[in-house]
CSV table of C-alpha atoms and ligand atoms in Angstrom, one decimal:
chain,number,residue,atom,x,y,z
J,1,MET,CA,24.7,-9.1,-101.5
J,2,ILE,CA,26.5,-9.4,-98.2
J,3,ILE,CA,24.5,-10.5,-95.2
J,4,LYS,CA,25.4,-8.2,-92.2
J,5,ASN,CA,22.1,-8.9,-90.4
J,6,TYR,CA,20.2,-12.1,-90.5
J,7,LYS,CA,16.7,-12.3,-89.2
J,8,ASN,CA,17.5,-9.2,-87.1
J,9,LYS,CA,20.6,-10.9,-85.7
J,10,THR,CA,24.0,-9.4,-86.0
J,11,VAL,CA,26.4,-11.7,-87.9
J,12,LEU,CA,29.3,-11.7,-85.4
J,13,LYS,CA,31.2,-14.5,-87.1
J,14,GLY,CA,33.5,-12.9,-89.7
J,15,MET,CA,33.9,-9.6,-88.0
J,16,SER,CA,37.3,-8.1,-87.5
J,17,LEU,CA,38.5,-7.1,-84.1
J,18,LYS,CA,37.6,-3.5,-84.9
J,19,GLU,CA,34.1,-4.4,-86.0
J,20,ILE,CA,33.6,-6.5,-82.8
J,21,GLU,CA,34.8,-3.5,-80.8
J,22,GLN,CA,32.2,-1.3,-82.6
J,23,TRP,CA,29.6,-3.9,-81.7
J,24,CYS,CA,30.7,-3.9,-78.1
J,25,GLN,CA,30.5,-0.1,-78.0
J,26,SER,CA,27.0,-0.2,-79.4
J,27,GLN,CA,26.1,-2.6,-76.6
J,28,GLU,CA,27.9,-0.5,-74.0
J,29,LEU,CA,30.4,-3.2,-73.3
J,30,SER,CA,34.1,-2.6,-72.6
J,31,ASN,CA,36.5,-2.9,-75.5
J,32,PHE,CA,38.5,-5.7,-73.9
J,33,ARG,CA,35.5,-8.0,-74.4
J,34,ALA,CA,36.0,-7.7,-78.2
J,35,LYS,CA,39.3,-9.5,-78.1
J,36,GLN,CA,37.8,-12.2,-75.9
J,37,ILE,CA,35.0,-12.8,-78.4
J,38,TYR,CA,37.4,-12.7,-81.3
J,39,GLN,CA,39.6,-15.4,-79.7
J,40,TRP,CA,36.7,-17.6,-78.8
J,41,MET,CA,35.3,-17.4,-82.3
J,42,TYR,CA,38.5,-17.8,-84.3
J,43,ARG,CA,41.3,-19.2,-82.1
J,44,HIS,CA,39.0,-21.7,-80.3
J,45,GLY,CA,36.3,-22.1,-82.9
J,46,VAL,CA,33.5,-21.8,-80.4
J,47,SER,CA,30.0,-21.4,-81.9
J,48,GLU,CA,27.9,-21.2,-78.8
J,49,ALA,CA,28.2,-18.2,-76.5
J,50,ASP,CA,27.8,-20.5,-73.4
J,51,ASN,CA,31.2,-21.9,-74.2
J,52,MET,CA,32.8,-18.4,-74.1
J,53,LYS,CA,33.9,-19.1,-70.6
J,54,ASN,CA,35.3,-15.8,-69.5
J,55,LEU,CA,32.2,-13.8,-70.5
J,56,SER,CA,29.5,-13.0,-68.0
J,57,LYS,CA,26.3,-15.0,-68.1
J,58,ASP,CA,24.4,-11.9,-69.2
J,59,LEU,CA,26.8,-11.3,-72.1
J,60,GLN,CA,26.6,-14.9,-73.2
J,61,LYS,CA,22.8,-14.6,-73.2
J,62,LYS,CA,22.9,-11.4,-75.2
J,63,ILE,CA,25.2,-12.9,-77.8
J,64,ASP,CA,23.1,-16.0,-78.0
J,65,GLU,CA,19.9,-14.0,-78.5
J,66,SER,CA,21.1,-11.3,-80.8
J,67,CYS,CA,24.1,-12.7,-82.8
J,68,VAL,CA,24.9,-15.3,-85.4
J,69,LEU,CA,28.0,-17.3,-84.4
J,70,GLU,CA,27.7,-20.1,-87.0
J,71,THR,CA,27.0,-19.5,-90.6
J,72,LEU,CA,27.3,-23.0,-92.1
J,73,LYS,CA,25.9,-26.4,-91.4
J,74,ILE,CA,27.8,-29.5,-92.5
J,75,GLU,CA,25.6,-31.4,-95.0
J,76,LYS,CA,27.9,-34.2,-96.1
J,77,ILE,CA,31.5,-35.4,-95.8
J,78,ASP,CA,33.1,-37.5,-98.5
J,79,GLU,CA,36.3,-39.4,-97.8
J,80,SER,CA,38.6,-40.5,-100.5
J,81,ASN,CA,39.4,-44.2,-100.7
J,82,THR,CA,42.9,-43.6,-102.1
J,83,GLU,CA,44.3,-40.8,-100.0
J,84,PRO,CA,43.7,-38.8,-96.8
J,85,THR,CA,41.5,-36.3,-98.5
J,86,GLN,CA,38.0,-35.2,-97.5
J,87,LYS,CA,35.4,-33.1,-99.3
J,88,ILE,CA,33.0,-31.2,-97.1
J,89,LEU,CA,29.6,-30.0,-98.3
J,90,PHE,CA,28.2,-27.1,-96.4
J,91,LYS,CA,24.7,-25.5,-96.4
J,92,THR,CA,24.5,-21.7,-95.8
J,93,ILE,CA,21.8,-20.1,-93.7
J,94,ASP,CA,19.9,-19.1,-96.9
J,95,ASN,CA,20.1,-22.7,-98.1
J,96,HIS,CA,22.8,-22.7,-100.7
J,97,PHE,CA,25.6,-25.2,-100.9
J,98,ILE,CA,29.4,-24.8,-101.0
J,99,GLU,CA,32.3,-27.2,-100.8
J,100,ALA,CA,35.8,-27.2,-99.2
J,101,VAL,CA,38.5,-29.8,-99.3
J,102,SER,CA,41.0,-31.0,-96.6
J,103,MET,CA,44.2,-32.7,-97.8
J,104,LEU,CA,46.8,-34.3,-95.6
J,105,GLU,CA,50.3,-34.9,-96.9
J,106,GLY,CA,53.3,-35.5,-94.6
J,107,ASN,CA,53.3,-32.7,-92.1
J,108,ARG,CA,51.0,-30.5,-94.2
J,109,HIS,CA,47.3,-30.1,-93.8
J,110,THR,CA,46.2,-28.0,-96.6
J,111,ILE,CA,42.6,-26.8,-96.9
J,112,CYS,CA,41.1,-25.6,-100.1
J,113,ILE,CA,38.2,-23.2,-99.4
J,114,SER,CA,35.5,-21.5,-101.4
J,115,SER,CA,35.1,-17.7,-101.8
J,116,GLN,CA,31.8,-17.5,-103.7
J,117,ILE,CA,28.6,-19.7,-104.2
J,118,GLY,CA,29.2,-20.7,-107.8
J,119,CYS,CA,31.2,-18.5,-110.1
J,120,ASN,CA,30.6,-16.3,-113.2
J,121,VAL,CA,34.1,-16.2,-114.6
J,122,ASP,CA,33.0,-18.9,-117.0
J,123,CYS,CA,36.2,-20.9,-117.5
J,124,ASP,CA,35.2,-23.4,-120.1
J,125,PHE,CA,36.9,-26.4,-118.4
J,126,CYS,CA,35.9,-25.8,-114.8
J,127,ALA,CA,32.9,-27.5,-113.2
J,128,THR,CA,32.1,-24.6,-110.9
J,129,ALA,CA,31.3,-22.4,-113.9
J,130,SER,CA,28.2,-24.5,-114.7
J,131,MET,CA,26.6,-23.2,-111.5
J,132,GLY,CA,26.8,-19.5,-112.5
J,133,LEU,CA,27.2,-17.1,-109.6
J,134,ILE,CA,24.7,-17.2,-106.8
J,135,ARG,CA,26.4,-14.8,-104.4
J,136,ASN,CA,29.6,-13.8,-102.7
J,137,LEU,CA,30.4,-15.5,-99.5
J,138,MET,CA,30.6,-13.5,-96.3
J,139,THR,CA,33.8,-13.4,-94.3
J,140,GLY,CA,32.2,-15.6,-91.7
J,141,GLU,CA,31.2,-18.2,-94.2
J,142,ILE,CA,34.7,-18.4,-95.5
J,143,ILE,CA,36.2,-18.7,-92.0
J,144,ASP,CA,33.5,-21.2,-90.9
J,145,GLN,CA,34.8,-23.6,-93.6
J,146,ALA,CA,38.2,-23.6,-91.9
J,147,ILE,CA,36.7,-23.8,-88.4
J,148,ALA,CA,34.5,-26.8,-89.4
J,149,ILE,CA,37.5,-28.6,-90.9
J,150,ARG,CA,39.6,-27.9,-87.8
J,151,ARG,CA,36.9,-29.7,-85.8
J,152,ILE,CA,36.6,-32.7,-88.2
J,153,VAL,CA,40.2,-33.3,-89.0
J,154,LYS,CA,42.4,-33.4,-85.9
J,155,THR,CA,45.7,-32.5,-87.7
J,156,PRO,CA,46.3,-28.8,-87.3
J,157,ILE,CA,45.8,-26.8,-90.5
J,158,THR,CA,49.1,-25.6,-91.9
J,159,ASN,CA,48.1,-24.1,-95.3
J,160,VAL,CA,45.0,-22.5,-96.7
J,161,VAL,CA,44.4,-22.0,-100.4
J,162,PHE,CA,41.5,-20.0,-101.9
J,163,MET,CA,41.2,-22.5,-104.7
J,164,GLY,CA,37.7,-23.8,-104.1
J,165,MET,CA,34.5,-22.5,-105.7
J,166,GLY,CA,34.5,-19.0,-107.0
J,167,GLU,CA,36.9,-16.2,-108.0
J,168,PRO,CA,38.4,-14.8,-104.8
J,169,PHE,CA,39.3,-11.4,-106.4
J,170,LEU,CA,35.6,-10.8,-107.3
J,171,ASN,CA,35.0,-11.0,-103.6
J,172,TYR,CA,38.1,-9.2,-102.6
J,173,ASN,CA,37.1,-7.5,-99.4
J,174,GLN,CA,35.5,-10.5,-97.7
J,175,VAL,CA,38.4,-12.8,-98.9
J,176,LEU,CA,41.0,-10.5,-97.5
J,177,SER,CA,39.2,-10.1,-94.2
J,178,ALA,CA,39.1,-13.9,-94.0
J,179,ALA,CA,42.8,-14.1,-94.7
J,180,HIS,CA,43.5,-11.6,-92.0
J,181,ILE,CA,41.6,-13.8,-89.5
J,182,LEU,CA,43.5,-16.8,-90.6
J,183,HIS,CA,46.8,-14.9,-90.2
J,184,SER,CA,46.0,-13.2,-86.9
J,185,HIS,CA,47.8,-14.4,-83.8
J,186,ASP,CA,44.4,-14.3,-82.0
J,187,GLY,CA,42.8,-16.2,-84.9
J,188,PHE,CA,44.4,-19.2,-86.7
J,189,ASP,CA,47.9,-17.8,-86.4
J,190,LEU,CA,49.0,-19.0,-89.8
J,191,GLY,CA,52.0,-17.3,-91.5
J,192,ALA,CA,51.0,-15.0,-94.3
J,193,LYS,CA,52.9,-17.2,-96.7
J,194,ARG,CA,50.8,-20.2,-95.8
J,195,ILE,CA,47.7,-18.4,-97.2
J,196,THR,CA,47.4,-18.5,-101.0
J,197,ILE,CA,44.8,-16.5,-103.0
J,198,SER,CA,44.3,-17.9,-106.5
J,199,THR,CA,42.9,-15.7,-109.3
J,200,ALA,CA,41.8,-16.5,-112.9
J,201,GLY,CA,43.5,-13.1,-113.7
J,202,ILE,CA,41.6,-10.1,-112.5
J,203,VAL,CA,44.5,-7.7,-113.1
J,204,PRO,CA,43.1,-4.6,-111.3
J,205,LYS,CA,42.8,-6.8,-108.1
J,206,ILE,CA,46.4,-8.1,-108.5
J,207,GLU,CA,47.4,-4.4,-108.6
J,208,LYS,CA,45.3,-3.7,-105.6
J,209,LEU,CA,46.9,-6.5,-103.6
J,210,ILE,CA,50.3,-5.0,-104.5
J,211,GLU,CA,49.1,-1.6,-103.3
J,212,ASP,CA,47.6,-2.9,-100.2
J,213,GLY,CA,50.9,-4.5,-99.4
J,214,TYR,CA,49.6,-7.7,-97.8
J,215,LYS,CA,52.1,-10.6,-97.6
J,216,TYR,CA,49.7,-13.4,-98.7
J,217,LYS,CA,50.8,-15.6,-101.6
J,218,LEU,CA,49.4,-15.1,-105.0
J,219,ALA,CA,48.5,-17.8,-107.5
J,220,ILE,CA,47.5,-17.0,-111.1
J,221,SER,CA,45.7,-19.5,-113.3
J,222,LEU,CA,47.5,-18.8,-116.5
J,223,ASN,CA,46.5,-22.0,-118.4
J,224,ALA,CA,47.6,-20.9,-121.9
J,225,THR,CA,50.5,-19.2,-123.6
J,226,GLU,CA,48.6,-17.4,-126.5
J,227,ASP,CA,45.7,-15.0,-126.2
J,228,ASP,CA,43.6,-16.9,-128.8
J,229,THR,CA,43.7,-20.1,-126.9
J,230,ARG,CA,43.3,-18.5,-123.5
J,231,GLN,CA,40.3,-16.5,-124.7
J,232,LYS,CA,38.6,-19.7,-125.8
J,233,ILE,CA,39.1,-21.4,-122.4
J,234,MET,CA,39.0,-18.4,-120.2
J,235,PRO,CA,36.7,-15.6,-121.6
J,236,LEU,CA,38.0,-13.1,-119.1
J,237,ASN,CA,41.2,-13.0,-121.1
J,238,ARG,CA,39.4,-10.5,-123.4
J,239,ASN,CA,39.5,-8.0,-120.6
J,240,TRP,CA,43.0,-8.9,-119.2
J,241,PRO,CA,45.2,-10.5,-121.8
J,242,ILE,CA,48.3,-12.5,-121.1
J,243,LYS,CA,50.6,-9.6,-121.4
J,244,SER,CA,48.8,-7.6,-118.8
J,245,ILE,CA,48.8,-10.6,-116.4
J,246,ILE,CA,52.5,-11.1,-116.9
J,247,LYS,CA,53.1,-7.4,-116.3
J,248,SER,CA,51.2,-7.4,-113.0
J,249,ALA,CA,52.7,-10.7,-111.9
J,250,SER,CA,56.3,-9.3,-112.4
J,251,ARG,CA,55.4,-6.2,-110.4
J,252,PHE,CA,54.0,-8.5,-107.7
J,253,ALA,CA,57.1,-10.7,-107.6
J,254,ALA,CA,59.6,-7.9,-107.9
J,255,ARG,CA,59.0,-6.9,-104.3
J,256,LYS,CA,61.3,-8.5,-101.7
J,257,GLY,CA,59.9,-11.6,-100.2
J,258,HIS,CA,57.2,-12.2,-102.8
J,259,ASN,CA,56.8,-14.7,-105.6
J,260,VAL,CA,54.0,-15.8,-107.8
J,261,MET,CA,52.6,-19.2,-108.5
J,262,PHE,CA,51.4,-19.8,-112.0
J,263,GLU,CA,48.9,-22.5,-112.4
J,264,TYR,CA,48.8,-24.3,-115.7
J,265,VAL,CA,46.0,-26.8,-116.3
J,266,LEU,CA,47.2,-29.2,-119.0
J,267,LEU,CA,44.3,-29.8,-121.5
J,268,LYS,CA,44.8,-32.4,-124.2
J,269,GLY,CA,45.2,-30.8,-127.7
J,270,ILE,CA,44.6,-27.3,-126.3
J,271,ASN,CA,47.7,-26.1,-124.4
J,272,ASP,CA,50.0,-29.1,-124.2
J,273,THR,CA,52.4,-28.9,-127.1
J,274,ALA,CA,56.2,-28.6,-127.1
J,275,GLU,CA,55.7,-25.0,-128.4
J,276,ASP,CA,53.4,-24.2,-125.5
J,277,ALA,CA,56.1,-25.4,-123.0
J,278,VAL,CA,58.7,-23.2,-124.7
J,279,ARG,CA,56.4,-20.2,-124.8
J,280,LEU,CA,55.4,-20.7,-121.2
J,281,ALA,CA,59.1,-20.7,-120.2
J,282,ASN,CA,59.7,-17.5,-122.2
J,283,LEU,CA,56.6,-15.7,-120.8
J,284,ILE,CA,57.6,-16.1,-117.2
J,285,GLN,CA,61.3,-16.0,-117.4
J,286,GLY,CA,62.9,-13.7,-114.9
J,287,ILE,CA,59.8,-13.6,-112.7
J,288,ASP,CA,60.4,-15.0,-109.2
J,289,SER,CA,57.9,-17.8,-109.6
J,290,LYS,CA,56.8,-21.4,-109.5
J,291,VAL,CA,54.8,-23.1,-112.2
J,292,ASN,CA,52.2,-25.5,-111.0
J,293,VAL,CA,51.4,-27.9,-113.8
J,294,ILE,CA,48.0,-29.5,-113.2
J,295,PRO,CA,47.1,-32.4,-115.4
J,296,TYR,CA,43.4,-31.8,-116.1
J,297,ASN,CA,40.8,-33.6,-113.9
J,298,GLU,CA,38.0,-34.7,-116.2
J,299,THR,CA,34.6,-33.4,-115.5
J,300,ASP,CA,31.9,-33.4,-118.2
J,301,GLY,CA,33.9,-34.9,-121.1
J,302,LYS,CA,34.4,-31.7,-123.1
J,303,TYR,CA,38.1,-31.7,-122.3
J,304,GLN,CA,40.6,-34.5,-121.6
J,305,ARG,CA,43.8,-35.0,-119.7
J,306,PRO,CA,46.8,-35.4,-122.0
J,307,SER,CA,48.5,-38.8,-122.0
J,308,THR,CA,51.2,-39.4,-119.5
J,309,GLU,CA,53.8,-39.2,-122.3
J,310,THR,CA,52.6,-35.8,-123.4
J,311,ILE,CA,52.6,-34.6,-119.8
J,312,GLU,CA,56.1,-35.8,-119.3
J,313,GLN,CA,57.3,-34.4,-122.5
J,314,PHE,CA,55.7,-31.0,-121.6
J,315,LEU,CA,57.5,-31.0,-118.3
J,316,LYS,CA,60.8,-32.0,-119.8
J,317,ILE,CA,60.7,-29.2,-122.3
J,318,LEU,CA,59.6,-26.7,-119.7
J,319,ASN,CA,62.4,-27.8,-117.5
J,320,LYS,CA,65.0,-27.5,-120.2
J,321,ASN,CA,63.9,-24.0,-121.1
J,322,LYS,CA,63.3,-22.7,-117.6
J,323,LYS,CA,65.0,-19.5,-116.6
J,324,GLY,CA,64.7,-18.7,-112.9
J,325,PHE,CA,61.5,-20.4,-112.0
J,326,ARG,CA,60.6,-23.7,-110.3
J,327,ILE,CA,58.3,-26.4,-111.6
J,328,LEU,CA,55.8,-28.5,-109.6
J,329,VAL,CA,53.3,-31.0,-110.8
J,330,ARG,CA,50.0,-31.2,-109.0
J,331,TRP,CA,48.4,-34.5,-109.4
J,332,SER,CA,45.2,-33.4,-107.8
J,333,LYS,CA,43.9,-35.0,-104.6
J,334,GLY,CA,40.5,-36.6,-104.1
J,335,GLU,CA,39.5,-37.3,-107.7
J,336,ASP,CA,37.4,-40.3,-106.7
J,337,ILE,CA,35.2,-37.9,-104.6
J,338,ASN,CA,35.2,-35.1,-107.2
J,339,ALA,CA,37.3,-33.0,-104.8
J,340,ALA,CA,40.1,-32.3,-107.2
J,341,CYS,CA,40.9,-28.9,-108.8
J,342,GLY,CA,38.0,-27.7,-110.9
J,343,GLN,CA,35.7,-30.5,-109.9
J,344,LEU,CA,33.9,-28.5,-107.2
J,345,ALA,CA,30.3,-28.0,-108.3
J,346,VAL,CA,27.3,-28.8,-106.3
J,347,THR,CA,25.3,-31.3,-108.4
J,348,ASN,CA,24.2,-34.4,-106.6
J,349,ILE,CA,22.9,-33.5,-103.1
M,1,LIG,N1,39.0,-18.8,-109.7
M,1,LIG,C1,40.3,-19.0,-109.1
M,1,LIG,C2,40.2,-19.9,-108.0
M,1,LIG,C3,39.9,-21.4,-108.4
M,1,LIG,S1,41.3,-22.3,-108.3
M,1,LIG,C4,41.3,-19.3,-110.2
M,1,LIG,O1,40.9,-19.5,-111.3
M,1,LIG,O2,42.5,-19.3,-109.9
M,1,LIG,C5,41.0,-23.6,-109.2
M,1,LIG,C6,42.2,-24.0,-110.0
M,1,LIG,O3,41.9,-25.2,-110.7
M,1,LIG,C7,42.5,-23.0,-111.1
M,1,LIG,O4,43.9,-22.9,-111.3
M,1,LIG,C8,41.9,-23.7,-112.4
M,1,LIG,O5,42.6,-23.3,-113.5
M,1,LIG,C9,42.1,-25.1,-112.0
M,1,LIG,N2,41.1,-26.0,-112.6
M,1,LIG,C10,39.8,-25.7,-112.9
M,1,LIG,N3,39.2,-26.8,-113.5
M,1,LIG,C11,40.1,-27.8,-113.4
M,1,LIG,C12,40.1,-29.2,-113.8
M,1,LIG,N4,39.0,-29.7,-114.2
M,1,LIG,N5,41.2,-29.9,-113.7
M,1,LIG,C13,42.3,-29.4,-113.2
M,1,LIG,N6,42.4,-28.1,-112.8
M,1,LIG,C14,41.3,-27.3,-112.9
């Protein structure tokens, strides 16, 4: 369900410029007003019409009375004691909760945002899976996470990753609309390559992203090198096995200026052997890509992080066998506040 109207109010937040123009037409307003409203909402992050300074008082009043300009309320902010990472808990207008994370490192301010309330992809190792899927987020709710973080954390946002709660490709249209606002010069003005959409491997949507021709970055959570293993930890592998993912990933990366990031969560005794490292190197050889090895962040005790020696050994073998891809280790941020990869699940509010 997507909320377009809420209590007879139009949800303006999240609309594209075209949609705001249509709304302006329906209100018998000139088209140029649409761009002003767009810039106030997204470039300036204004959530009260009174602060949209170049609009007439009448129009401000009309917007205030008939439109929703803010879709989320901040419920709680957790700050890590060990690094400049914050986890923000939001409440939606229909009283659900979602989380986003802000991470500062050098000149980078990366935010990790949610695309759904909960998730039904059911990856066995991921805490969000335990929530099930409540609903897709609207574009406005996706953007409001970024707007709120921009208000809380003064350092400008440099990167956005759709790696929070949910499977972005099962909410493709809203996620892409949000990415366009982040990218737009009149919105957040972020380069397309600074916006990464991460998927558990919904192959038809990878194909759609190729067809649509957008320049956003793609991350794929591969997480295993054999179908048997992947099926156990990621049941969606039954629909889209490793071979089909690799095929789409190569098609994606074969286009000029595109590459793929493969995420590989290292799980003790599951996917962390020397053979796995060799198989991983062979699977992705020749694809313009980067492998992001993520030592598992423990959640409910079912899975463990491998020992440091095993992790190092895995990386060493991967590195020795690598053919044309880069390797990166992601020691996740904000573990002490359950803000790390796969730890986002609304439990204790
Ligand atoms: N559904 C999308 C977006 C979520 S991204 C996807 O699967 O890509 C979350 C990333 O964190 C994924 O790469 C996932 O494999 C990884 N992850 C999930 N649980 C984790 C955990 N407990 N520790 C480390 N990484 C985890």
